[in-house]
XYZ file of C-alpha atoms in Angstrom:
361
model
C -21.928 -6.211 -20.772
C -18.695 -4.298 -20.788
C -18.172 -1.708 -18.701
C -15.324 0.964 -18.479
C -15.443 3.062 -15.226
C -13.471 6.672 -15.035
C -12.493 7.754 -12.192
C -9.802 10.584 -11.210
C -7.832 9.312 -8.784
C -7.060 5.710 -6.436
C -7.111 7.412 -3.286
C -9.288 6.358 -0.517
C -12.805 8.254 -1.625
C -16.675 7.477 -1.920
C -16.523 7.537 -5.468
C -13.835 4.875 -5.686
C -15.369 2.727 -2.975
C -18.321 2.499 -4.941
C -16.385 1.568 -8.101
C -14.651 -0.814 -6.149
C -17.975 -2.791 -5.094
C -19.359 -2.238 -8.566
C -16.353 -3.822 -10.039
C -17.192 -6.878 -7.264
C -20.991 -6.980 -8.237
C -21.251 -7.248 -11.892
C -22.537 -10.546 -13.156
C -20.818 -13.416 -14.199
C -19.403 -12.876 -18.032
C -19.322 -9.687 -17.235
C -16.286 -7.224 -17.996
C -15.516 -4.207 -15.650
C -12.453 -2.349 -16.727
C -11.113 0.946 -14.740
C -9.274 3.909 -16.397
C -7.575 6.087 -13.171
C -6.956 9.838 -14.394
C -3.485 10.098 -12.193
C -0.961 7.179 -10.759
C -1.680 4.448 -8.630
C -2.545 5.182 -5.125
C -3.837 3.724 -1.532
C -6.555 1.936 -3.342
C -5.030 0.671 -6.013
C -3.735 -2.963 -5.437
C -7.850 -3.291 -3.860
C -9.238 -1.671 -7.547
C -6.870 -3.926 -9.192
C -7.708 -7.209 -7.881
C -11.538 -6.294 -8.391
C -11.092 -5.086 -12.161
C -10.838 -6.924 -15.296
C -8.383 -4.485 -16.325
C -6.570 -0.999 -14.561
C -5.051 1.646 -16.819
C -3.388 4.832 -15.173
C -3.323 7.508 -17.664
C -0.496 9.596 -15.403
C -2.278 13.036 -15.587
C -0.790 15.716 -13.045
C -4.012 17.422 -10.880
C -2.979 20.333 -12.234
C -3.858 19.799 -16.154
C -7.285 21.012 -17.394
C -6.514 19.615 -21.014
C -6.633 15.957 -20.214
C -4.901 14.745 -23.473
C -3.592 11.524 -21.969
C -7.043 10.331 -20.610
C -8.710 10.742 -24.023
C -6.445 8.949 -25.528
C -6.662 5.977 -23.482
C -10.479 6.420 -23.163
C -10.417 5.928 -27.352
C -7.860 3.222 -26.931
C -9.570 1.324 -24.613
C -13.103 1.617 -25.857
C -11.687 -0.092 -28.774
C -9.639 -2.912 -27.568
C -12.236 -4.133 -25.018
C -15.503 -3.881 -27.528
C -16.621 -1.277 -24.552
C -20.421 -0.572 -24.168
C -20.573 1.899 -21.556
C -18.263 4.457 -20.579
C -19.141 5.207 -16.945
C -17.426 8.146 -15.167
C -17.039 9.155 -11.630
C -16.576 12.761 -10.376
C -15.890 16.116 -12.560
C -12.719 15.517 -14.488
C -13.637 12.323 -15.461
C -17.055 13.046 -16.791
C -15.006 15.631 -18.885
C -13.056 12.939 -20.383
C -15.827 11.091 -20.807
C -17.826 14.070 -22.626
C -15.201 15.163 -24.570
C -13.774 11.739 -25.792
C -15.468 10.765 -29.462
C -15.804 6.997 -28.261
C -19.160 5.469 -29.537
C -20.346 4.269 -26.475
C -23.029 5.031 -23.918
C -22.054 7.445 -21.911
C -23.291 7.894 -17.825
C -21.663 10.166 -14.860
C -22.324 9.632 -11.650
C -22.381 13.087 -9.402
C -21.025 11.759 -5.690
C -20.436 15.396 -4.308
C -22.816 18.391 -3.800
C -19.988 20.977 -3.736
C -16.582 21.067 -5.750
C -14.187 19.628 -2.632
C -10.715 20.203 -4.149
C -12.098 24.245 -4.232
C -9.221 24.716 -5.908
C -8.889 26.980 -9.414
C -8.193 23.975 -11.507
C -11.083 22.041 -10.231
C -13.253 24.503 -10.446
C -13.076 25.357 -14.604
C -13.110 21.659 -14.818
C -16.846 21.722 -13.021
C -17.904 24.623 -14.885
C -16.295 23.241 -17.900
C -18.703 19.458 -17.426
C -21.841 20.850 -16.493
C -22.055 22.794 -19.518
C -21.068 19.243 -21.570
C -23.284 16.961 -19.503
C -25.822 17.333 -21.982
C -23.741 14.902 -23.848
C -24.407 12.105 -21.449
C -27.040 9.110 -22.083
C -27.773 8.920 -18.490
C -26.778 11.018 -14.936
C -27.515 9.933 -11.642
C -26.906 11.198 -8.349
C -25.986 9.551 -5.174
C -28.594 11.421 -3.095
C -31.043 14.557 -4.004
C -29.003 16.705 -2.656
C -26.084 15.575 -5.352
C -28.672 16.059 -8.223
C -30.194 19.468 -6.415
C -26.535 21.035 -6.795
C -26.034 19.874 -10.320
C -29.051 21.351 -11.271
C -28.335 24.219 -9.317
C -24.570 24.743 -10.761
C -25.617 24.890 -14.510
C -25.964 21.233 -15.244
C -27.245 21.326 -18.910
C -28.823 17.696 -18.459
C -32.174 18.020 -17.554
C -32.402 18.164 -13.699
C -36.186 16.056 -14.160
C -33.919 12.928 -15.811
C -31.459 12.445 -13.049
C -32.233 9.339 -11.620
C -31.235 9.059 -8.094
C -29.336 5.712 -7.180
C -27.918 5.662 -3.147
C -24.433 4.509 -3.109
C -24.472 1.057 -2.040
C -21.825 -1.090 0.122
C -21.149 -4.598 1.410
C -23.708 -5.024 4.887
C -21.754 -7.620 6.760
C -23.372 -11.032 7.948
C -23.960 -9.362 11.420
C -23.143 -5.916 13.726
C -19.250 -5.775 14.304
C -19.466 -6.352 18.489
C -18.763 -3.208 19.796
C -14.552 -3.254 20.315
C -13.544 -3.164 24.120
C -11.226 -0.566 25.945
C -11.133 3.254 25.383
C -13.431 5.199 23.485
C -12.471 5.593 19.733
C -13.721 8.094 17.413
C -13.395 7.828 13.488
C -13.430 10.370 10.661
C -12.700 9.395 7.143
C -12.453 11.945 4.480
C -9.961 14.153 2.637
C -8.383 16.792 3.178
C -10.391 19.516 1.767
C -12.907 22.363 3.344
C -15.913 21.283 3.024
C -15.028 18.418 5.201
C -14.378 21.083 7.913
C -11.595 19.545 9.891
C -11.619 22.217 12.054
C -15.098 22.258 13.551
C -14.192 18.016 13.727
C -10.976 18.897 16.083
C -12.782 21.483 17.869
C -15.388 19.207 19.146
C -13.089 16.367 19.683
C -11.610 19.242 22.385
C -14.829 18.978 24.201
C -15.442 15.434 24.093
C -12.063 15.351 25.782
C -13.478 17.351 28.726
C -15.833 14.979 29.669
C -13.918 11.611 27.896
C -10.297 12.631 28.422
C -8.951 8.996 27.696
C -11.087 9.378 24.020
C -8.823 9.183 21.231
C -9.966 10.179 17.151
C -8.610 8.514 14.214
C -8.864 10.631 10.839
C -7.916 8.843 7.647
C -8.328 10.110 4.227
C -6.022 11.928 1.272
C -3.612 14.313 2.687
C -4.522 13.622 6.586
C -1.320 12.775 7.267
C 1.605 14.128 10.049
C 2.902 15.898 7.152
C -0.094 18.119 6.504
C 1.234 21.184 8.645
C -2.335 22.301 8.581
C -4.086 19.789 10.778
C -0.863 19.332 12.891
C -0.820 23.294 14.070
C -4.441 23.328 14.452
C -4.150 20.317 16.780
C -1.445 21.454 18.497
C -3.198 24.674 18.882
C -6.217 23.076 20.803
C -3.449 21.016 22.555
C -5.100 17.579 21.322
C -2.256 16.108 19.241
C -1.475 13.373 22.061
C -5.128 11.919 21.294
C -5.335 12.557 17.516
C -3.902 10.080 15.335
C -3.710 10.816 11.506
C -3.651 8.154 9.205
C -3.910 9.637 6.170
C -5.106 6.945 2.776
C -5.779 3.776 4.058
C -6.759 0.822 1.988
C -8.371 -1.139 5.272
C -11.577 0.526 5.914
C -13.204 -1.871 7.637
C -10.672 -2.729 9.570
C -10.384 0.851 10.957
C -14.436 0.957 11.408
C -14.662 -2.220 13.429
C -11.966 -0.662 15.486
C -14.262 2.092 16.766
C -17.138 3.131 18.909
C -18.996 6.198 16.904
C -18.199 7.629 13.068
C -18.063 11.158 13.136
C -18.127 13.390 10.041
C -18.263 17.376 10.494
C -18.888 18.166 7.297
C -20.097 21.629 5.674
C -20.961 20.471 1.970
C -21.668 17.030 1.378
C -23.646 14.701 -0.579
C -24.342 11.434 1.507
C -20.813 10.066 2.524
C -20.093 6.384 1.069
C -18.027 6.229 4.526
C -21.307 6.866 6.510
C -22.865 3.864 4.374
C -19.899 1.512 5.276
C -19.394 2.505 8.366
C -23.355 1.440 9.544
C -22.814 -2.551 7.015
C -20.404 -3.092 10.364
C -23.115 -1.309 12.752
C -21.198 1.481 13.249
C -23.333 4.183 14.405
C -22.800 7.934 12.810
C -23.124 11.377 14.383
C -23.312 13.873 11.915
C -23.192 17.186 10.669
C -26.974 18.551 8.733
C -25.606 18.553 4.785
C -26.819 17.475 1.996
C -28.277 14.204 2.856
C -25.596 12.961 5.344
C -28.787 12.631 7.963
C -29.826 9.819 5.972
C -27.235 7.387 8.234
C -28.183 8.528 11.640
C -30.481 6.250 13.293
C -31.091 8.924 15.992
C -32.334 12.676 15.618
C -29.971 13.483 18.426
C -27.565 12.092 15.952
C -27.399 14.996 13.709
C -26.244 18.436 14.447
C -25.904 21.786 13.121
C -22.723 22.636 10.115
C -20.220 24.543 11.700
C -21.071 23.972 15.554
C -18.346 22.202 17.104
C -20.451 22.291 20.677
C -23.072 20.671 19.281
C -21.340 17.748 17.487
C -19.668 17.485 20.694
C -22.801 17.070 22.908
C -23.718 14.501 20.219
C -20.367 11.969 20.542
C -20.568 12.201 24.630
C -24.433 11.550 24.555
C -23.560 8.229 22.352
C -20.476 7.826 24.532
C -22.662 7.609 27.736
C -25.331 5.486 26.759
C -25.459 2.341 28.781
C -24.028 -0.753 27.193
C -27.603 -2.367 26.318
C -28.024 0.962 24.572
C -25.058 1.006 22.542
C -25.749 -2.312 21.197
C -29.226 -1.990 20.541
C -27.441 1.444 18.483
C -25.318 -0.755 16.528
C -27.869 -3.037 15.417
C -30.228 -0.202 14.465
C -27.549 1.373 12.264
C -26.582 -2.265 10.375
C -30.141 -2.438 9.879
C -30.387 0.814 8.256
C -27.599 -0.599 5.661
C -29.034 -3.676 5.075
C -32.354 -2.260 3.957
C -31.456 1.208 2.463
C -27.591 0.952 1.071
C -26.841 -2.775 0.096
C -24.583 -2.748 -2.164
C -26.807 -5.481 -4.192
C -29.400 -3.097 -4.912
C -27.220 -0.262 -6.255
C -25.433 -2.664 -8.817
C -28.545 -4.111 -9.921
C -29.723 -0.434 -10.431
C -27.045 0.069 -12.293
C -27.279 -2.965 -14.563
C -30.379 -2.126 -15.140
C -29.388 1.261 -16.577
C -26.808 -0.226 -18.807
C -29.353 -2.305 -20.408
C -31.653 0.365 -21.346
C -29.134 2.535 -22.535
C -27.238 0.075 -24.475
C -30.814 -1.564 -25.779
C -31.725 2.372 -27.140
C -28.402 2.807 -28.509
C-alpha cells in the first residue's frame, strides 16, 4: 500500500500528530509519503524521520488558489505509484479534491469549527465542503467532527462518515507523577476557539489558592512575541507564573513534566493532545465541547465553555486530592488510552479503509 498524506502545515497540531503515528504504524512494505502545504516547521525533522518521503510545496497561508500543492500532488502521485491520497484539515482536502490524480481519495475532519477564523480559511471551508462529494471515503475524529461537517454544508453524505478516534502511542506504564510544584499544561494554537483567555483567567484563581502553581502553554504562535497573550497576562498580573513555549516538537516530554492537562476550549473536536496526554497518565480537566469529555476520567473533570471559575474549581479540586488519589487518577486516565485511543487500533482502522477503497477502485 502506498500512501500520500496532505497536510497544511508542520506545526505542532492534532492533525499532524496523528500523521506522525500513522506514518510510524503502517505495515512493513509499506510506503507513507507526506506532502506539507507551507515550509518546514516545529514538527518537521519528527515527520521526516517517520516518512518515506517529505515534500514542502512552500504555499503562503494567505493563497486560496493552491497552484503549487496541485502540482506536487500530480507529481507525486505519479512518481511513487500512489494509491491513496489522504488529506488532513480544509486546505488540504481542497488540494486533494481539486487535484485530477487517479487515486483514492479520503479526508479526515480533526476540527468541529474553522480555528484559523480567519477570511482566507474560511472560503477555503466553504470552498471543500461543497467538493467533498468528490472523496471515496470521510471520517471524523469524533461525532462531534462529523456533526459539524454535516452541519456546515458537507456535500458527502453525513450517514457515510465513518467515525475513527484519533489514536496515540499508550506508554508501557503511567508516567510517576513528577515531584515539586504544581504544573499545569495547555497545548494548542493560538486561535479563538481555544479560548486562551478563559485558560489565563482561571489559572488567576488557581493561583489564589496554589500561588506557587505555574502553567505551561505550548502550541503555534504561543510565544513571548504574541503581544496578545503577553498583555492579557500581564493584565491579570500572572506573567511571573506563565511560561509560553510556543511549537514544541517534545510533547511528551512536556506532559510527563506536569501534574493536570488543562484545555479551555470553546469549539473543539476531541483534542489529539487530550489523547496523548492520558498514554503518559496524565489526567485532563476540561472544557464541555465537542467531544473533549471523552478524556476525563472524572465528571468533576469537565466544566462549562467560557467559565473560567469553574475550570478553576476543577484544577484545585485535582490539585488537592491526596497523593493515593492522584495516582489512582493517573492510572485511570492511562487506562482510558490504552483501551479507547491506542494508536494500534486507529491505524489498523485505517488500513482497513485503504483496502476497501483501493479493492473497489
Amino acid at each position: 500500500m502506498r500512501v500520500l498524506h496532505i497536510v497544511n502545515d508542520a506545526e505542532t497540531g492534532g492533525a499532524q500528530t496523528l500523521i506522525e503515528q500513522l506514518l510510524l504504524s503502517r505495515e512493513a512494505g509499506d510506503e507513507a509519503h507526506l506532502l506539507v502545504l507551507l515550509s518546514p516547521g516545529a514538527l518537521s525533522p519528527r515527520l521526516e524521520a517517520a516518512a518515506t518521503s517529505t515534500t514542502y510545496a512552500g504555499m503562503s497561508r494567505r493563497d486560496v488558489l493552491p497552484v503549487a500543492a496541485v502540482r506536487a500532488v500530480r507529481t507525486l502521485v505519479k512518481r511513487h505509484g500512489i494509491d491513496v491520497v489522504h488529506s488532513h484539515l480544509q486546505q488540504s482536502d481542497l488540494v486533494n479534491a481539486l487535484t485530477p490524480h487517479g487515486a483514492v481519495r479520503v479526508s479526515t475532519l480533526h476540527s468541529s469549527l474553522d480555528q484559523a477564523s480567519s477570511r482566507v480559511a474560511g472560503i477555503v471551508w466553504r470552498i471543500a465542503a461543497k467538493l467533498s462529494s468528490r472523496f471515496d471515503a470521510v471520517v471524523a475524529c469524533s461525532p462531534s467532527a462529523r456533526d459539524f461537517a454535516v452541519e456546515f454544508g458537507y456535500r458527502f453524505p453525513g450517514e457515510q462518515i465513518r467515525i475513527v478516534h484519533n489514536g496515540s502511542v499508550t506508554a508501557a506504564e503511567p508516567a510517576p507523577e513528577p515531584s515539586g510544584d504544581p504544573l499545569l499544561l495547555h497545548l494548542g494554537r493560538h486561535a479563538p476557539s481555544k479560548d486562551h483567555p478563559t485558560l489565563f483567567a482561571a489559572f488567576a484563581g488557581v493561583l489564589q489558592r496554589h500561588p506557587r502553581a505555574r502553567l505551561v502553554c505550548a502550541g503555534h504562535r504561543v510565544d513571548p512575541e504574541n503581544t496578545e497573550l503577553t498583555r492579557e497576562l500581564e493584565r491579570l498580573g500572572i506573567d511571573h507564573a506563565v511560561t509560553l513555549r510556543g511549537s514544541v516538537s517534545d510533547v511528551r516530554g512536556l506532559i510527563r513534566s506536569a501534574h493536570a492537562m488543562v484545555f479551555s476550549s470553546n469549539h473543539e473536536a476531541l483534542p489529539m493532545a487530550g489523547i496523548e496526554a492520558l498514554g503518559e497518565g496524565l489526567p485532563v480537566v476540561t472544557t464541555d465541547t465537542g467531544d473533549a469529555r471523552l478524556l476525563a476520567v472524572e465528571p468533576w473533570a469537565v466544566v462549562p465553555m467560557s467559565d473560567p471559575a469553574s475550570l478553576a474549581d476543577s484544577v484545585c479540586r485535582l490539585l488537592e486530592l491526596g497523593p493515593g488519589q492522584r495516582h489512582e487518577l493517573r492510572r485511570r486516565s492511562w487506562e482510558l488510552a490504552r483501551d479507547e485511543f491506542d494508536i494500534r487500533g486507529a491505524a489498523r482502522r485505517y488500513r482497513e479503509l485503504y483496502e476497501e477503497l483501493t479493492a473497489e477502485s
